[in-house]
Amino acid sequence: EVQLVESGGGLVQPGGNRRLACEVSGFTFGSYWMYWVRQAPGQGLVWVSRISRDGNIADYADSVRGRFTMSRDNAKNTLYLQMGSLRVEDTAVYYCARARNVVTTILSHWGQGTLVTVTS
Amino acid sequence: SYVLTQPPSASVAPGQTARISCGGSNIGDKEIHWYQQKAGQAPVLVVYDDTNRPSGIPERFSGSNSGNTATLTINRVEAGDEADYFCQVWDSGSRHVVFGGGTKLTVL
């Protein structure tokens, strides 16, 4: 069974940093592109970033480029999102998701999310 | 960057057909995917590549995509279909994943 479990959420002050993790199981982690998607309270889904299977390619939404860094450790079956210079508007539930197959942008499996609250 | 437009809400009586639209410039040239998100839960893929259903998704869910509008159709709507529905595409020009704003489906 494919499982994705996010961790690392919590309260953080504006301008602060936070690292999220997503530990996966039930599939060969290094064979899939991975994604982060966020959802502000009561709002819609917003794509944050994605990373290639080997971690050498990462794409970012304009709103987080230069502040967030996505990475992965295929040996540890873990995905990361390093968030910096956090803003109040970064407050959201952050989901990690897996591509449906090797070369698609279809998000077929999702974690349950971890809430990041940016507040002073 | 590319924009997907969805109506914020839709309502349908049980047993009827719900149609949720997703508009975008020449969206018919792209592959569109649909997600269902029930209250307090993570999103679930219900249709991919315009018309395909993942395993476990009822045949009542179907999709179409042409011109400037894609549509998710839910036949014989049940109370359990009440959820937010999001469309999504890949914009190769900007290398961005793009979601629509979501449609809240209410089952009357």
mmCIF file with all atom_site columns, C-alpha atoms in Angstrom, chain A residues 7-111:
data_model
loop_
_atom_site.group_PDB
_atom_site.id
_atom_site.type_symbol
_atom_site.label_atom_id
_atom_site.label_alt_id
_atom_site.label_comp_id
_atom_site.label_asym_id
_atom_site.label_entity_id
_atom_site.label_seq_id
_atom_site.pdbx_PDB_ins_code
_atom_site.Cartn_x
_atom_site.Cartn_y
_atom_site.Cartn_z
_atom_site.occupancy
_atom_site.B_iso_or_equiv
_atom_site.pdbx_formal_charge
_atom_site.auth_seq_id
_atom_site.auth_comp_id
_atom_site.auth_asym_id
_atom_site.auth_atom_id
_atom_site.pdbx_PDB_model_num
ATOM 1   C CA . SER A 1 7   ? 5.709   15.937 9.336   1.00 0.00 ? 7   SER A CA 1
ATOM 2   C CA . GLY A 1 8   ? 7.334   19.146 10.499  1.00 0.00 ? 8   GLY A CA 1
ATOM 3   C CA . GLY A 1 9   ? 4.395   21.501 10.603  1.00 0.00 ? 9   GLY A CA 1
ATOM 4   C CA . GLY A 1 10  ? 3.760   23.904 13.445  1.00 0.00 ? 10  GLY A CA 1
ATOM 5   C CA . LEU A 1 11  ? 3.898   27.532 14.457  1.00 0.00 ? 11  LEU A CA 1
ATOM 6   C CA . VAL A 1 12  ? 6.643   29.740 13.050  1.00 0.00 ? 12  VAL A CA 1
ATOM 7   C CA . GLN A 1 13  ? 7.246   33.469 13.157  1.00 0.00 ? 13  GLN A CA 1
ATOM 8   C CA . PRO A 1 14  ? 7.311   35.625 10.043  1.00 0.00 ? 14  PRO A CA 1
ATOM 9   C CA . GLY A 1 15  ? 10.779  35.584 8.554   1.00 0.00 ? 15  GLY A CA 1
ATOM 10  C CA . GLY A 1 16  ? 11.506  32.220 10.103  1.00 0.00 ? 16  GLY A CA 1
ATOM 11  C CA . ASN A 1 17  ? 12.445  28.855 8.633   1.00 0.00 ? 17  ASN A CA 1
ATOM 12  C CA . ARG A 1 18  ? 10.838  25.435 8.719   1.00 0.00 ? 18  ARG A CA 1
ATOM 13  C CA . ARG A 1 19  ? 11.633  22.078 7.188   1.00 0.00 ? 19  ARG A CA 1
ATOM 14  C CA . LEU A 1 20  ? 8.878   19.699 6.238   1.00 0.00 ? 20  LEU A CA 1
ATOM 15  C CA . ALA A 1 21  ? 9.436   16.014 5.589   1.00 0.00 ? 21  ALA A CA 1
ATOM 16  C CA . CYS A 1 22  ? 7.382   13.391 3.790   1.00 0.00 ? 22  CYS A CA 1
ATOM 17  C CA . GLU A 1 23  ? 8.257   9.779  4.495   1.00 0.00 ? 23  GLU A CA 1
ATOM 18  C CA . VAL A 1 24  ? 6.940   7.313  1.938   1.00 0.00 ? 24  VAL A CA 1
ATOM 19  C CA . SER A 1 25  ? 6.453   3.569  1.769   1.00 0.00 ? 25  SER A CA 1
ATOM 20  C CA . GLY A 1 26  ? 4.832   0.968  -0.426  1.00 0.00 ? 26  GLY A CA 1
ATOM 21  C CA . PHE A 1 27  ? 6.589   1.898  -3.673  1.00 0.00 ? 27  PHE A CA 1
ATOM 22  C CA . THR A 1 28  ? 10.042  2.495  -5.158  1.00 0.00 ? 28  THR A CA 1
ATOM 23  C CA . PHE A 1 29  ? 10.504  6.115  -4.123  1.00 0.00 ? 29  PHE A CA 1
ATOM 24  C CA . GLY A 1 30  ? 13.321  6.870  -6.557  1.00 0.00 ? 30  GLY A CA 1
ATOM 25  C CA . SER A 1 31  ? 11.161  5.982  -9.555  1.00 0.00 ? 31  SER A CA 1
ATOM 26  C CA . TYR A 1 32  ? 8.699   8.847  -9.225  1.00 0.00 ? 32  TYR A CA 1
ATOM 27  C CA . TRP A 1 33  ? 8.581   12.605 -9.469  1.00 0.00 ? 33  TRP A CA 1
ATOM 28  C CA . MET A 1 34  ? 7.246   14.074 -6.229  1.00 0.00 ? 34  MET A CA 1
ATOM 29  C CA . TYR A 1 35  ? 5.245   17.183 -5.458  1.00 0.00 ? 35  TYR A CA 1
ATOM 30  C CA . TRP A 1 36  ? 4.331   19.613 -2.709  1.00 0.00 ? 36  TRP A CA 1
ATOM 31  C CA . VAL A 1 37  ? 0.893   21.242 -2.817  1.00 0.00 ? 37  VAL A CA 1
ATOM 32  C CA . ARG A 1 38  ? -0.500  23.621 -0.211  1.00 0.00 ? 38  ARG A CA 1
ATOM 33  C CA . GLN A 1 39  ? -3.931  24.741 0.846   1.00 0.00 ? 39  GLN A CA 1
ATOM 34  C CA . ALA A 1 40  ? -4.558  27.850 2.912   1.00 0.00 ? 40  ALA A CA 1
ATOM 35  C CA . PRO A 1 41  ? -7.465  27.603 5.377   1.00 0.00 ? 41  PRO A CA 1
ATOM 36  C CA . GLY A 1 42  ? -10.751 27.570 3.466   1.00 0.00 ? 42  GLY A CA 1
ATOM 37  C CA . GLN A 1 43  ? -8.988  28.040 0.151   1.00 0.00 ? 43  GLN A CA 1
ATOM 38  C CA . GLY A 1 44  ? -8.111  25.948 -2.888  1.00 0.00 ? 44  GLY A CA 1
ATOM 39  C CA . LEU A 1 45  ? -5.146  23.801 -3.823  1.00 0.00 ? 45  LEU A CA 1
ATOM 40  C CA . VAL A 1 46  ? -1.969  25.579 -4.874  1.00 0.00 ? 46  VAL A CA 1
ATOM 41  C CA . TRP A 1 47  ? 1.040   23.835 -6.341  1.00 0.00 ? 47  TRP A CA 1
ATOM 42  C CA . VAL A 1 48  ? 4.308   24.642 -4.570  1.00 0.00 ? 48  VAL A CA 1
ATOM 43  C CA . SER A 1 49  ? 7.083   22.589 -6.144  1.00 0.00 ? 49  SER A CA 1
ATOM 44  C CA . ARG A 1 50  ? 8.089   19.329 -7.774  1.00 0.00 ? 50  ARG A CA 1
ATOM 45  C CA . ILE A 1 51  ? 11.293  17.349 -7.991  1.00 0.00 ? 51  ILE A CA 1
ATOM 46  C CA . SER A 1 52  ? 12.670  14.818 -10.433 1.00 0.00 ? 52  SER A CA 1
ATOM 47  C CA . ARG A 1 53  ? 13.351  11.217 -9.596  1.00 0.00 ? 53  ARG A CA 1
ATOM 48  C CA . ASP A 1 54  ? 17.052  11.776 -8.978  1.00 0.00 ? 54  ASP A CA 1
ATOM 49  C CA . GLY A 1 55  ? 16.575  15.168 -7.342  1.00 0.00 ? 55  GLY A CA 1
ATOM 50  C CA . ASN A 1 56  ? 18.537  17.045 -9.990  1.00 0.00 ? 56  ASN A CA 1
ATOM 51  C CA . ILE A 1 57  ? 15.574  19.022 -11.333 1.00 0.00 ? 57  ILE A CA 1
ATOM 52  C CA . ALA A 1 58  ? 13.152  21.079 -9.246  1.00 0.00 ? 58  ALA A CA 1
ATOM 53  C CA . ASP A 1 59  ? 10.445  23.491 -10.327 1.00 0.00 ? 59  ASP A CA 1
ATOM 54  C CA . TYR A 1 60  ? 8.810   26.060 -8.074  1.00 0.00 ? 60  TYR A CA 1
ATOM 55  C CA . ALA A 1 61  ? 5.757   28.261 -8.011  1.00 0.00 ? 61  ALA A CA 1
ATOM 56  C CA . ASP A 1 62  ? 6.601   31.923 -8.461  1.00 0.00 ? 62  ASP A CA 1
ATOM 57  C CA . SER A 1 63  ? 5.378   32.689 -4.948  1.00 0.00 ? 63  SER A CA 1
ATOM 58  C CA . VAL A 1 64  ? 8.002   30.487 -3.285  1.00 0.00 ? 64  VAL A CA 1
ATOM 59  C CA . ARG A 1 65  ? 10.928  30.475 -5.717  1.00 0.00 ? 65  ARG A CA 1
ATOM 60  C CA . GLY A 1 66  ? 14.062  31.649 -3.952  1.00 0.00 ? 66  GLY A CA 1
ATOM 61  C CA . ARG A 1 67  ? 12.576  31.037 -0.497  1.00 0.00 ? 67  ARG A CA 1
ATOM 62  C CA . PHE A 1 68  ? 11.714  27.327 -0.590  1.00 0.00 ? 68  PHE A CA 1
ATOM 63  C CA . THR A 1 69  ? 13.946  24.413 -1.572  1.00 0.00 ? 69  THR A CA 1
ATOM 64  C CA . MET A 1 70  ? 12.663  20.959 -2.351  1.00 0.00 ? 70  MET A CA 1
ATOM 65  C CA . SER A 1 71  ? 14.960  17.949 -2.016  1.00 0.00 ? 71  SER A CA 1
ATOM 66  C CA . ARG A 1 72  ? 14.844  14.206 -1.561  1.00 0.00 ? 72  ARG A CA 1
ATOM 67  C CA . ASP A 1 73  ? 16.847  11.371 -0.056  1.00 0.00 ? 73  ASP A CA 1
ATOM 68  C CA . ASN A 1 74  ? 16.052  8.265  -2.043  1.00 0.00 ? 74  ASN A CA 1
ATOM 69  C CA . ALA A 1 75  ? 17.993  6.070  0.367   1.00 0.00 ? 75  ALA A CA 1
ATOM 70  C CA . LYS A 1 76  ? 15.755  7.232  3.200   1.00 0.00 ? 76  LYS A CA 1
ATOM 71  C CA . ASN A 1 77  ? 12.515  7.270  1.191   1.00 0.00 ? 77  ASN A CA 1
ATOM 72  C CA . THR A 1 78  ? 12.007  10.847 2.308   1.00 0.00 ? 78  THR A CA 1
ATOM 73  C CA . LEU A 1 79  ? 11.049  14.080 0.612   1.00 0.00 ? 79  LEU A CA 1
ATOM 74  C CA . TYR A 1 80  ? 11.820  17.490 2.073   1.00 0.00 ? 80  TYR A CA 1
ATOM 75  C CA . LEU A 1 81  ? 10.667  21.068 1.751   1.00 0.00 ? 81  LEU A CA 1
ATOM 76  C CA . GLN A 1 82  ? 12.966  23.641 3.299   1.00 0.00 ? 82  GLN A CA 1
ATOM 77  C CA . MET A 1 83  ? 10.969  26.832 3.776   1.00 0.00 ? 83  MET A CA 1
ATOM 78  C CA . GLY A 1 84  ? 12.665  30.149 4.472   1.00 0.00 ? 84  GLY A CA 1
ATOM 79  C CA . SER A 1 85  ? 11.718  33.811 4.862   1.00 0.00 ? 85  SER A CA 1
ATOM 80  C CA . LEU A 1 86  ? 8.248   32.641 5.779   1.00 0.00 ? 86  LEU A CA 1
ATOM 81  C CA . ARG A 1 87  ? 5.316   34.994 5.387   1.00 0.00 ? 87  ARG A CA 1
ATOM 82  C CA . VAL A 1 88  ? 1.869   35.031 6.924   1.00 0.00 ? 88  VAL A CA 1
ATOM 83  C CA . GLU A 1 89  ? 0.490   34.076 3.518   1.00 0.00 ? 89  GLU A CA 1
ATOM 84  C CA . ASP A 1 90  ? 2.490   30.833 3.600   1.00 0.00 ? 90  ASP A CA 1
ATOM 85  C CA . THR A 1 91  ? 0.113   29.569 6.278   1.00 0.00 ? 91  THR A CA 1
ATOM 86  C CA . ALA A 1 92  ? -1.426  26.403 4.877   1.00 0.00 ? 92  ALA A CA 1
ATOM 87  C CA . VAL A 1 93  ? -1.726  22.663 5.039   1.00 0.00 ? 93  VAL A CA 1
ATOM 88  C CA . TYR A 1 94  ? 1.176   21.271 3.018   1.00 0.00 ? 94  TYR A CA 1
ATOM 89  C CA . TYR A 1 95  ? 0.586   18.019 1.160   1.00 0.00 ? 95  TYR A CA 1
ATOM 90  C CA . CYS A 1 96  ? 3.182   15.831 -0.470  1.00 0.00 ? 96  CYS A CA 1
ATOM 91  C CA . ALA A 1 97  ? 2.026   13.857 -3.474  1.00 0.00 ? 97  ALA A CA 1
ATOM 92  C CA . ARG A 1 98  ? 3.373   11.272 -5.867  1.00 0.00 ? 98  ARG A CA 1
ATOM 93  C CA . ALA A 1 99  ? 3.088   11.249 -9.633  1.00 0.00 ? 99  ALA A CA 1
ATOM 94  C CA . ARG A 1 100 ? 0.863   8.540  -11.055 1.00 0.00 ? 100 ARG A CA 1
ATOM 95  C CA . ASN A 1 101 ? 3.664   7.007  -13.064 1.00 0.00 ? 101 ASN A CA 1
ATOM 96  C CA . VAL A 1 102 ? 7.155   7.695  -14.226 1.00 0.00 ? 102 VAL A CA 1
ATOM 97  C CA . VAL A 1 103 ? 6.617   10.656 -16.535 1.00 0.00 ? 103 VAL A CA 1
ATOM 98  C CA . THR A 1 104 ? 3.316   12.312 -15.675 1.00 0.00 ? 104 THR A CA 1
ATOM 99  C CA . THR A 1 105 ? 2.101   15.348 -13.787 1.00 0.00 ? 105 THR A CA 1
ATOM 100 C CA . ILE A 1 106 ? -0.912  13.472 -12.456 1.00 0.00 ? 106 ILE A CA 1
ATOM 101 C CA . LEU A 1 107 ? -0.913  13.408 -8.652  1.00 0.00 ? 107 LEU A CA 1
ATOM 102 C CA . SER A 1 108 ? -2.252  9.981  -7.840  1.00 0.00 ? 108 SER A CA 1
ATOM 103 C CA . HIS A 1 109 ? -1.311  9.573  -4.190  1.00 0.00 ? 109 HIS A CA 1
ATOM 104 C CA . TRP A 1 110 ? -1.418  12.191 -1.454  1.00 0.00 ? 110 TRP A CA 1
ATOM 105 C CA . GLY A 1 111 ? -0.414  12.382 2.170   1.00 0.00 ? 111 GLY A CA 1
#
